[in-house]
Tab-separated table of C-alpha atoms and ligand atoms in Angstrom:
chain	number	residue	atom	x	y	z
L	1	MET	CA	111.283	105.377	185.694
L	2	ALA	CA	112.431	103.655	182.522
L	3	ALA	CA	113.903	105.874	179.817
L	4	ARG	CA	111.238	107.017	177.382
L	5	LEU	CA	111.580	105.554	173.907
L	6	GLN	CA	111.035	107.608	170.768
L	7	ALA	CA	110.248	106.857	167.136
L	8	PRO	CA	113.507	106.430	165.149
L	9	ARG	CA	115.062	109.519	163.595
L	10	GLY	CA	113.325	110.569	160.387
L	11	THR	CA	110.161	108.603	161.138
L	12	PHE	CA	106.834	109.782	162.543
L	13	ASP	CA	103.592	108.505	163.956
L	14	VAL	CA	100.384	109.247	162.108
L	15	LEU	CA	97.939	110.404	164.765
L	16	PRO	CA	94.168	110.340	164.204
L	17	ALA	CA	93.755	113.920	162.922
L	18	ASP	CA	96.483	113.291	160.324
L	19	ALA	CA	95.130	109.852	159.598
L	20	ARG	CA	91.790	111.424	158.639
L	21	ARG	CA	93.506	113.761	156.186
L	22	ARG	CA	95.478	110.865	154.731
L	23	ALA	CA	92.327	108.791	154.366
L	24	ALA	CA	90.635	111.698	152.559
L	25	LEU	CA	93.620	111.950	150.195
L	26	ALA	CA	93.538	108.186	149.653
L	27	ARG	CA	89.885	108.457	148.607
L	28	GLU	CA	90.713	111.209	146.060
L	29	TYR	CA	93.612	109.141	144.763
L	30	ASP	CA	91.469	105.991	144.416
L	31	ASP	CA	88.775	107.972	142.681
L	32	ILE	CA	90.965	109.958	140.275
L	33	LEU	CA	93.279	107.092	139.291
L	34	GLY	CA	90.504	104.511	139.335
L	35	ARG	CA	88.475	106.537	136.818
L	36	ALA	CA	91.523	106.605	134.525
L	37	GLY	CA	91.833	102.799	134.648
L	38	TYR	CA	94.818	102.467	137.010
L	39	GLU	CA	94.369	99.344	139.136
L	40	THR	CA	96.007	98.631	142.458
L	41	ILE	CA	99.262	96.698	142.723
L	42	GLU	CA	101.167	95.924	145.918
L	43	THR	CA	104.798	94.885	145.834
L	44	PRO	CA	107.081	93.911	148.747
L	45	VAL	CA	108.490	96.567	151.031
L	46	PHE	CA	111.946	94.987	150.595
L	47	GLU	CA	113.500	93.685	147.399
L	48	ASP	CA	116.841	92.306	146.256
L	49	THR	CA	119.355	95.137	146.477
L	50	GLU	CA	120.297	94.435	142.872
L	51	LEU	CA	116.849	95.543	141.685
L	52	PHE	CA	117.568	99.114	142.760
L	53	ALA	CA	121.239	99.014	141.762
L	54	ARG	CA	120.195	98.024	138.226
L	55	GLY	CA	116.892	99.890	138.087
L	56	VAL	CA	117.484	103.193	139.854
L	57	GLY	CA	121.177	103.297	138.874
L	58	GLU	CA	124.516	102.809	140.638
L	59	ALA	CA	125.511	106.458	140.198
L	60	THR	CA	122.408	107.959	141.839
L	61	ASP	CA	122.443	109.408	145.354
L	62	ILE	CA	119.668	106.990	146.230
L	63	VAL	CA	121.767	103.905	145.489
L	64	ARG	CA	125.103	105.374	146.561
L	65	LYS	CA	124.082	106.627	149.969
L	66	GLU	CA	120.415	106.487	150.816
L	67	MET	CA	119.418	102.840	150.856
L	68	PHE	CA	118.529	100.885	153.965
L	69	SER	CA	120.223	97.618	152.982
L	70	PHE	CA	120.697	94.539	155.112
L	71	GLU	CA	121.606	90.897	154.799
L	72	ASP	CA	119.081	88.195	155.459
L	73	LYS	CA	120.050	85.040	157.303
L	74	ALA	CA	121.178	83.375	154.074
L	75	GLY	CA	123.534	86.270	153.322
L	76	ARG	CA	121.407	87.783	150.516
L	77	SER	CA	121.495	91.559	150.271
L	78	LEU	CA	118.034	93.068	150.600
L	79	THR	CA	116.958	96.715	150.585
L	80	LEU	CA	113.925	98.550	151.937
L	81	ARG	CA	112.449	99.995	148.747
L	82	PRO	CA	113.494	103.633	148.182
L	83	GLU	CA	110.962	104.043	145.348
L	84	GLY	CA	108.214	102.074	143.620
L	85	THR	CA	108.855	101.991	139.880
L	86	ALA	CA	111.591	99.344	139.905
L	87	GLY	CA	109.441	96.960	141.963
L	88	VAL	CA	106.415	97.477	139.713
L	89	CYS	CA	108.534	96.802	136.606
L	90	ARG	CA	109.987	93.690	138.226
L	91	ALA	CA	106.459	92.470	138.976
L	92	TYR	CA	105.341	93.259	135.398
L	93	ALA	CA	108.128	91.062	134.017
L	94	GLU	CA	107.823	88.375	136.670
L	95	HIS	CA	104.103	87.872	136.069
L	96	GLY	CA	104.257	88.071	132.272
L	97	MET	CA	102.002	91.123	132.236
L	98	HIS	CA	103.201	91.881	128.691
L	99	LYS	CA	100.698	89.157	127.654
L	100	LEU	CA	97.806	91.239	128.991
L	101	PRO	CA	96.136	93.903	126.857
L	102	GLN	CA	98.460	96.923	126.873
L	103	PRO	CA	98.967	99.393	128.374
L	104	VAL	CA	98.834	97.848	131.831
L	105	LYS	CA	97.909	100.678	134.210
L	106	LEU	CA	98.828	100.277	137.864
L	107	ARG	CA	98.648	102.416	140.969
L	108	TYR	CA	100.245	102.043	144.394
L	109	TRP	CA	100.370	103.652	147.827
L	110	GLY	CA	102.700	102.666	150.628
L	111	PRO	CA	105.834	103.237	152.727
L	112	TYR	CA	109.243	103.990	151.146
L	113	PHE	CA	112.631	104.419	152.802
L	114	ARG	CA	115.591	106.687	152.116
L	115	HIS	CA	118.446	107.354	154.510
L	116	GLU	CA	118.482	111.130	154.046
L	117	ALA	CA	119.132	113.919	156.545
L	118	PRO	CA	115.665	114.542	158.017
L	119	GLN	CA	114.149	118.023	157.652
L	120	ALA	CA	110.688	119.490	157.047
L	121	GLY	CA	109.100	117.361	154.325
L	122	ARG	CA	112.003	114.905	154.198
L	123	TYR	CA	111.837	111.700	156.182
L	124	ARG	CA	113.548	108.336	156.306
L	125	GLN	CA	110.228	106.554	156.088
L	126	PHE	CA	107.707	108.379	153.958
L	127	THR	CA	104.611	107.493	151.960
L	128	GLN	CA	104.392	107.592	148.203
L	129	LEU	CA	101.346	107.301	146.031
L	130	GLY	CA	102.054	106.586	142.406
L	131	ALA	CA	100.933	105.286	139.040
L	132	GLU	CA	102.659	103.504	136.166
L	133	ALA	CA	101.408	102.813	132.622
L	134	LEU	CA	103.395	100.003	130.980
L	135	GLY	CA	103.436	98.624	127.471
L	136	SER	CA	102.859	101.656	125.254
L	137	ASP	CA	104.915	104.691	124.302
L	138	ASP	CA	101.892	106.716	123.245
L	139	PRO	CA	102.480	110.383	124.183
L	140	SER	CA	98.913	110.586	125.480
L	141	LEU	CA	100.034	108.390	128.382
L	142	ASP	CA	102.777	110.872	129.283
L	143	ALA	CA	100.262	113.705	129.185
L	144	GLU	CA	97.712	111.655	131.137
L	145	ILE	CA	100.252	110.858	133.857
L	146	VAL	CA	101.212	114.531	134.290
L	147	LEU	CA	97.573	115.632	134.323
L	148	LEU	CA	96.520	112.965	136.829
L	149	LEU	CA	99.178	114.087	139.282
L	150	VAL	CA	98.210	117.734	138.828
L	151	GLU	CA	94.522	116.870	139.251
L	152	LEU	CA	95.267	114.942	142.410
L	153	VAL	CA	97.334	117.642	144.108
L	154	ALA	CA	94.693	120.219	143.154
L	155	ALA	CA	91.923	118.041	144.617
L	156	ALA	CA	94.020	117.721	147.781
L	157	GLY	CA	94.119	121.515	148.029
L	158	ALA	CA	97.902	121.889	147.551
L	159	ARG	CA	98.737	125.571	147.228
L	160	ASP	CA	100.875	127.425	144.692
L	161	VAL	CA	101.507	124.444	142.401
L	162	ARG	CA	104.019	124.664	139.545
L	163	VAL	CA	104.736	122.092	136.864
L	164	ARG	CA	108.036	121.669	135.018
L	165	VAL	CA	108.478	119.297	132.093
L	166	SER	CA	111.320	118.306	129.840
L	167	SER	CA	112.516	115.455	127.655
L	168	LEU	CA	115.699	113.450	128.027
L	169	GLY	CA	115.526	111.651	124.659
L	170	THR	CA	116.896	108.134	124.232
L	171	PRO	CA	119.956	106.694	125.942
L	172	GLU	CA	121.898	107.065	122.664
L	173	THR	CA	121.167	110.787	122.237
L	174	ARG	CA	121.832	111.183	125.895
L	175	GLU	CA	125.187	109.471	125.618
L	176	ALA	CA	126.298	111.728	122.774
L	177	TYR	CA	124.999	114.714	124.689
L	178	LEU	CA	126.726	113.620	127.893
L	179	ALA	CA	130.018	113.423	126.004
L	180	GLU	CA	129.444	116.969	124.756
L	181	LEU	CA	128.469	118.174	128.224
L	182	GLY	CA	131.432	116.337	129.780
L	183	ALA	CA	133.814	118.051	127.377
L	184	TYR	CA	132.250	121.423	128.185
L	185	LEU	CA	132.458	120.812	131.947
L	186	GLY	CA	136.040	119.577	131.531
L	187	GLU	CA	136.955	122.943	130.022
L	188	HIS	CA	135.503	124.627	133.121
L	189	GLU	CA	136.618	122.101	135.718
L	190	SER	CA	138.338	124.585	138.023
L	191	GLU	CA	135.134	126.636	138.390
L	192	LEU	CA	133.009	123.682	139.558
L	193	SER	CA	132.172	122.519	143.097
L	194	ASP	CA	134.100	119.520	144.436
L	195	ASP	CA	130.963	117.428	144.482
L	196	VAL	CA	130.151	118.071	140.816
L	197	ARG	CA	133.783	117.547	139.820
L	198	ASP	CA	133.819	114.186	141.607
L	199	ARG	CA	130.838	113.072	139.641
L	200	LEU	CA	131.836	114.356	136.212
L	201	SER	CA	132.376	110.850	134.908
L	202	THR	CA	129.382	109.221	136.628
L	203	ASN	CA	126.606	111.787	136.471
L	204	PRO	CA	127.501	115.145	134.901
L	205	LEU	CA	123.788	116.020	134.503
L	206	ARG	CA	123.576	116.592	138.219
L	207	ALA	CA	125.677	119.719	137.648
L	208	PHE	CA	122.421	121.437	136.570
L	209	ASP	CA	121.077	120.781	140.084
L	210	ALA	CA	124.001	122.353	141.947
L	211	ASP	CA	123.534	125.250	144.380
L	212	HIS	CA	127.219	126.207	144.158
L	213	ALA	CA	127.536	129.682	142.569
L	214	GLY	CA	130.549	128.884	140.371
L	215	THR	CA	128.890	125.755	139.031
L	216	ARG	CA	125.663	127.621	138.355
L	217	ALA	CA	127.521	130.239	136.344
L	218	VAL	CA	129.173	127.530	134.243
L	219	MET	CA	125.813	125.808	133.697
L	220	GLU	CA	124.267	128.996	132.261
L	221	GLY	CA	126.345	128.462	129.148
L	222	ALA	CA	126.182	124.664	129.060
L	223	PRO	CA	124.671	122.805	126.085
L	224	ARG	CA	121.076	121.649	126.703
L	225	LEU	CA	119.858	118.132	125.991
L	226	LEU	CA	116.511	119.418	124.734
L	227	ASP	CA	118.322	121.045	121.798
L	228	ARG	CA	119.967	117.751	120.871
L	229	LEU	CA	116.971	115.385	120.786
L	230	GLY	CA	116.573	113.029	117.820
L	231	SER	CA	113.621	113.773	115.541
L	232	ASP	CA	111.409	110.959	116.950
L	233	ASP	CA	111.987	112.119	120.497
L	234	ALA	CA	111.427	115.745	119.591
L	235	ALA	CA	108.147	114.813	117.862
L	236	HIS	CA	107.113	112.723	120.887
L	237	PHE	CA	107.787	115.635	123.222
L	238	ALA	CA	105.943	118.052	120.916
L	239	GLU	CA	102.887	115.781	121.063
L	240	VAL	CA	103.032	115.531	124.855
L	241	ARG	CA	103.192	119.312	125.038
L	242	ALA	CA	100.320	119.777	122.583
L	243	LEU	CA	98.116	117.521	124.724
L	244	LEU	CA	99.076	119.394	127.903
L	245	ASP	CA	98.366	122.689	126.135
L	246	ASP	CA	94.964	121.434	124.966
L	247	ALA	CA	94.191	120.450	128.555
L	248	GLY	CA	94.861	124.051	129.572
L	249	LEU	CA	97.715	123.115	131.889
L	250	GLY	CA	100.142	125.886	132.782
L	251	TYR	CA	103.665	124.476	132.855
L	252	GLU	CA	107.244	125.466	132.257
L	253	VAL	CA	109.617	123.649	129.909
L	254	ASP	CA	112.760	123.397	131.995
L	255	THR	CA	115.749	122.197	130.015
L	256	THR	CA	117.744	121.756	133.220
L	257	LEU	CA	115.236	119.441	134.863
L	258	VAL	CA	117.181	116.598	136.432
L	259	ARG	CA	115.569	113.682	138.208
L	260	GLY	CA	117.377	111.709	140.903
L	261	LEU	CA	116.843	108.363	139.152
L	262	ASP	CA	118.689	107.033	136.100
L	263	TYR	CA	115.959	105.095	134.309
L	264	TYR	CA	114.290	107.978	132.494
L	265	THR	CA	113.984	108.312	128.722
L	266	ARG	CA	112.024	111.024	126.908
L	267	THR	CA	109.475	112.829	129.139
L	268	VAL	CA	110.413	113.896	132.671
L	269	PHE	CA	108.438	116.214	134.914
L	270	GLU	CA	108.128	117.574	138.407
L	271	VAL	CA	105.242	119.130	140.312
L	272	GLU	CA	106.236	121.567	143.066
L	273	SER	CA	104.487	123.705	145.639
L	274	GLY	CA	105.598	127.210	146.576
L	275	ALA	CA	103.973	126.603	149.979
L	276	LEU	CA	106.812	124.257	150.945
L	277	GLY	CA	110.372	125.063	151.949
L	278	ALA	CA	113.513	123.504	150.499
L	279	GLN	CA	111.807	120.162	149.890
L	280	ASN	CA	109.280	121.620	147.488
L	281	ALA	CA	108.748	118.665	145.109
L	282	LEU	CA	105.289	117.213	145.618
L	283	GLY	CA	105.883	114.573	143.006
L	284	GLY	CA	107.488	113.761	139.735
L	285	GLY	CA	108.102	111.108	137.191
L	286	GLY	CA	108.533	110.419	133.535
L	287	ARG	CA	109.033	107.786	130.875
L	288	TYR	CA	111.363	104.806	131.267
L	289	ASP	CA	111.288	102.857	128.006
L	290	ARG	CA	114.273	100.614	128.792
L	291	LEU	CA	113.722	99.797	132.454
L	292	VAL	CA	111.732	96.548	132.178
L	293	GLU	CA	114.341	95.199	129.744
L	294	GLN	CA	117.176	96.248	132.078
L	295	LEU	CA	115.521	94.169	134.771
L	296	GLY	CA	115.496	91.104	132.515
L	297	GLY	CA	111.973	91.455	131.083
L	298	PRO	CA	110.821	91.988	127.492
L	299	GLY	CA	111.343	95.417	125.885
L	300	THR	CA	108.480	97.443	127.363
L	301	PRO	CA	107.970	101.196	127.360
L	302	GLY	CA	106.508	102.789	130.472
L	303	VAL	CA	105.669	106.096	132.076
L	304	GLY	CA	104.580	107.034	135.581
L	305	PHE	CA	104.674	109.337	138.540
L	306	ALA	CA	105.081	109.153	142.293
L	307	ALA	CA	104.265	111.788	144.886
L	308	GLY	CA	104.933	112.239	148.561
L	309	VAL	CA	101.765	111.909	150.623
L	310	GLU	CA	103.222	113.894	153.548
L	311	ARG	CA	104.346	116.709	151.241
L	312	ILE	CA	100.961	116.959	149.528
L	313	LEU	CA	99.312	117.334	152.933
L	314	LEU	CA	101.930	119.864	154.071
L	315	ALA	CA	101.211	121.923	150.948
L	316	ALA	CA	97.454	121.873	151.540
L	317	GLU	CA	95.484	124.059	153.917
L	318	PRO	CA	94.319	121.794	156.742
L	319	GLY	CA	90.567	121.683	156.249
L	320	ASP	CA	87.788	120.841	158.659
L	321	ASP	CA	87.907	117.094	158.418
L	322	ALA	CA	86.448	116.117	161.771
L	323	GLU	CA	84.309	112.989	161.775
L	324	PRO	CA	80.659	113.771	161.146
L	325	GLY	CA	78.779	114.230	164.428
L	326	GLY	CA	76.984	111.048	165.416
L	327	VAL	CA	75.247	109.793	168.521
L	328	TYR	CA	76.443	109.922	172.108
L	329	VAL	CA	74.981	107.511	174.645
L	330	ALA	CA	75.207	108.827	178.206
L	331	LEU	CA	74.580	106.966	181.446
L	332	ALA	CA	72.308	108.734	183.935
L	333	ASP	CA	72.879	105.881	186.332
L	334	PRO	CA	75.699	103.305	186.303
L	335	GLY	CA	73.150	100.507	186.668
L	336	ALA	CA	71.923	101.279	183.127
L	337	LYS	CA	75.191	100.135	181.533
L	338	ARG	CA	73.854	96.895	180.066
L	339	THR	CA	70.807	98.568	178.514
L	340	ALA	CA	73.031	101.340	177.136
L	341	PHE	CA	75.597	98.877	175.758
L	342	ALA	CA	72.899	96.904	173.948
L	343	LEU	CA	71.393	100.112	172.560
L	344	VAL	CA	74.777	101.221	171.247
L	345	ARG	CA	75.143	97.953	169.345
L	346	ARG	CA	71.711	98.304	167.789
L	347	LEU	CA	72.426	101.900	166.723
L	348	ARG	CA	75.772	100.895	165.194
L	349	GLU	CA	74.094	98.024	163.329
L	350	ARG	CA	71.999	100.693	161.629
L	351	GLY	CA	75.177	102.263	160.282
L	352	LEU	CA	75.321	105.166	162.747
L	353	HIS	CA	78.467	106.575	164.411
L	354	VAL	CA	77.883	105.946	168.083
L	355	GLN	CA	79.973	106.561	171.192
L	356	LEU	CA	79.207	105.326	174.675
L	357	GLU	CA	80.296	106.880	177.943
L	358	GLN	CA	83.230	104.683	179.023
L	359	ALA	CA	85.275	106.874	181.349
L	360	GLY	CA	83.091	107.244	184.446
L	361	ARG	CA	82.179	110.925	183.910
L	362	SER	CA	79.407	112.656	185.816
L	363	LEU	CA	76.231	113.226	183.790
L	364	LYS	CA	77.225	116.887	183.388
L	365	GLY	CA	80.658	115.814	182.148
L	366	GLN	CA	79.031	113.383	179.742
L	367	LEU	CA	76.816	116.060	178.211
L	368	LYS	CA	79.891	118.261	177.794
L	369	GLN	CA	81.628	115.373	176.059
L	370	ALA	CA	78.650	114.945	173.712
L	371	ASP	CA	79.048	118.625	172.736
L	372	ARG	CA	82.786	118.268	172.333
L	373	ILE	CA	82.458	115.449	169.806
L	374	GLY	CA	79.725	117.320	167.967
L	375	ALA	CA	77.052	114.712	168.623
L	376	ARG	CA	73.784	115.425	166.831
L	377	ALA	CA	71.763	113.254	169.191
L	378	THR	CA	72.399	112.227	172.788
L	379	VAL	CA	70.646	109.301	174.394
L	380	ILE	CA	70.510	109.478	178.186
L	381	VAL	CA	69.952	106.027	179.654
L	382	GLY	CA	68.886	105.651	183.287
L	383	GLU	CA	65.635	104.473	184.765
L	384	SER	CA	64.067	105.904	181.624
L	385	ILE	CA	65.581	106.570	178.179
L	386	GLU	CA	65.598	110.143	176.902
L	387	VAL	CA	66.732	111.314	173.484
L	388	LYS	CA	68.032	114.838	173.093
L	389	ASP	CA	68.111	116.392	169.623
L	390	MET	CA	71.315	118.460	169.924
L	391	GLY	CA	70.246	120.746	167.082
L	392	SER	CA	66.923	121.883	168.548
L	393	GLY	CA	67.768	121.160	172.184
L	394	GLU	CA	64.494	119.247	172.472
L	395	GLN	CA	64.540	116.288	174.850
L	396	THR	CA	61.958	113.491	174.546
L	397	ALA	CA	61.321	110.465	176.742
L	398	ALA	CA	61.217	107.145	174.879
L	399	ALA	CA	58.959	104.317	175.972
L	400	GLY	CA	61.798	101.821	175.403
L	401	PRO	CA	64.842	101.059	173.236
L	402	ASP	CA	62.761	100.696	170.044
L	403	GLU	CA	61.283	104.143	170.391
L	404	ALA	CA	64.723	105.537	171.333
L	405	LEU	CA	66.088	104.237	168.001
L	406	ALA	CA	63.280	105.934	166.120
L	407	LEU	CA	63.793	109.213	167.997
L	408	VAL	CA	67.553	109.150	167.279
L	409	GLU	CA	66.934	108.579	163.592
L	410	GLY	CA	64.444	111.414	163.616
L	411	ALA	CA	66.962	113.767	165.255
L	412	LEU	CA	69.678	112.821	162.749
L	413	SER	CA	67.451	113.392	159.747
L	414	SER	CA	66.123	116.761	160.948
X	501	HAM	P1	111.091	110.789	143.264
X	501	HAM	O1	111.088	112.161	142.667
X	501	HAM	O2	112.378	110.260	143.758
X	501	HAM	O3	110.486	109.828	142.167
X	501	HAM	O4	110.051	110.732	144.465
X	501	HAM	C1	108.708	111.162	144.286
X	501	HAM	C2	108.245	111.988	145.445
X	501	HAM	O5	108.394	111.269	146.668
X	501	HAM	C3	109.025	113.263	145.681
X	501	HAM	O6	108.606	114.279	144.811
X	501	HAM	C4	108.669	113.575	147.122
X	501	HAM	O7	107.404	114.209	147.216
X	501	HAM	C5	108.560	112.189	147.734
X	501	HAM	N1	109.796	111.895	148.483
X	501	HAM	C6	110.952	111.423	148.005
X	501	HAM	N2	111.863	111.288	149.002
X	501	HAM	C7	111.253	111.688	150.142
X	501	HAM	C8	111.646	111.778	151.519
X	501	HAM	N3	112.857	111.414	151.925
X	501	HAM	N4	110.724	112.246	152.408
X	501	HAM	C9	109.491	112.613	152.017
X	501	HAM	N5	109.063	112.527	150.735
X	501	HAM	C10	109.925	112.082	149.805
X	501	HAM	C11	110.317	108.493	142.308
X	501	HAM	O8	110.369	107.914	143.358
X	501	HAM	C12	109.948	107.789	141.018
X	501	HAM	N6	109.698	106.374	141.312
X	501	HAM	C13	108.742	108.438	140.360
X	501	HAM	C14	108.306	107.738	139.111
X	501	HAM	C15	107.279	106.892	138.969
X	501	HAM	N7	108.905	107.848	137.925
X	501	HAM	C16	108.268	107.072	137.067
X	501	HAM	N8	107.287	106.471	137.669
């Protein structure tokens, strides 16, 4: 026998039961984001590698070690997208969307790729849903983006949800702050983990993320960016918070909140679930007022979120999402196949869910199958046609296919 092949490491197949849950989540997402004016955009699954190097940032883990990059036949470096914001911003600039009425509100759903060590809730191909609002720095957009994500994960039934928010200010404040933080970390260099020490010059903020005990102790006394914000940024953050407070959202201001992408300015946030293990972030996002410009477009503020579809479903109680019971058409005699087949087509044309016996079961086995799929009506086609109302158990002979249709509709509406 040939060796059995398996899906590549860190990938998975979506089987029908999962697919139903994903489809239900997709409907919530379409509904919630659609009502808020976010329209669908689709961007390519691979982009020029430079888009992510410039957009996400050379110093990030994503760009340094997690990208699936390859050369095309002309020697251009391409990368399977590790996230969606850079591609959306590229598309905004490329299609001159700054000429449209602002803000331009976009939503997306699709596959993303990161070469990470697979574990529960962390895959090499995963699905993100997300939203971006471009062209305005109004704090109500920041608040709206946070609230939409929270609303969505709540609608999906995610358990034990926590929200953390912070503000990173502008690149200038951040630079001054980073110098201050760098000097502080420099004074404590010997107490830090190797990893943090290696990255002192590239990304000292990541020190707040460290698990290493010595580093954590040092970070307790470290200066916090939130205390160094310029007055405009502080006022912006205060307004975002006021709107979240008015909406009744419970959240924590976490001055150590660090996101794994470099494009953020001002608001950043993360939504987590206590029902998950180590990979507990359901989603996150924030404002990126310089990103479009960094990608060669006009100066354009923006804010958005992305969330992991698989993680949202892991954090939710699996509900009863079986397909609604429809009609089962059984064959009392194999010679009735053509009549049964035609009847099935007519029932489906009426918008009903209809399954036909197609595996050569005995009549007894067929009736069992009708029960198994939760059929609400079973049509038994042989020399005569009988319709059984599965609710009442009543079985009625039909004079012909037309009457059988009427009896089925009667059984479904009872
Ligand atoms: P992110 O925090 O890198 O943000 O990813 C968002 C979410 O994608 C995570 O919270 C997680 O649920 C999911 N995710 C990330 N990596 C994996 C993985 N390897 N396996 C499974 N799920 C994963 C962004 O991507 C930003 N683009 C968000 C954003 C939008 N910021 C502004 N606008």
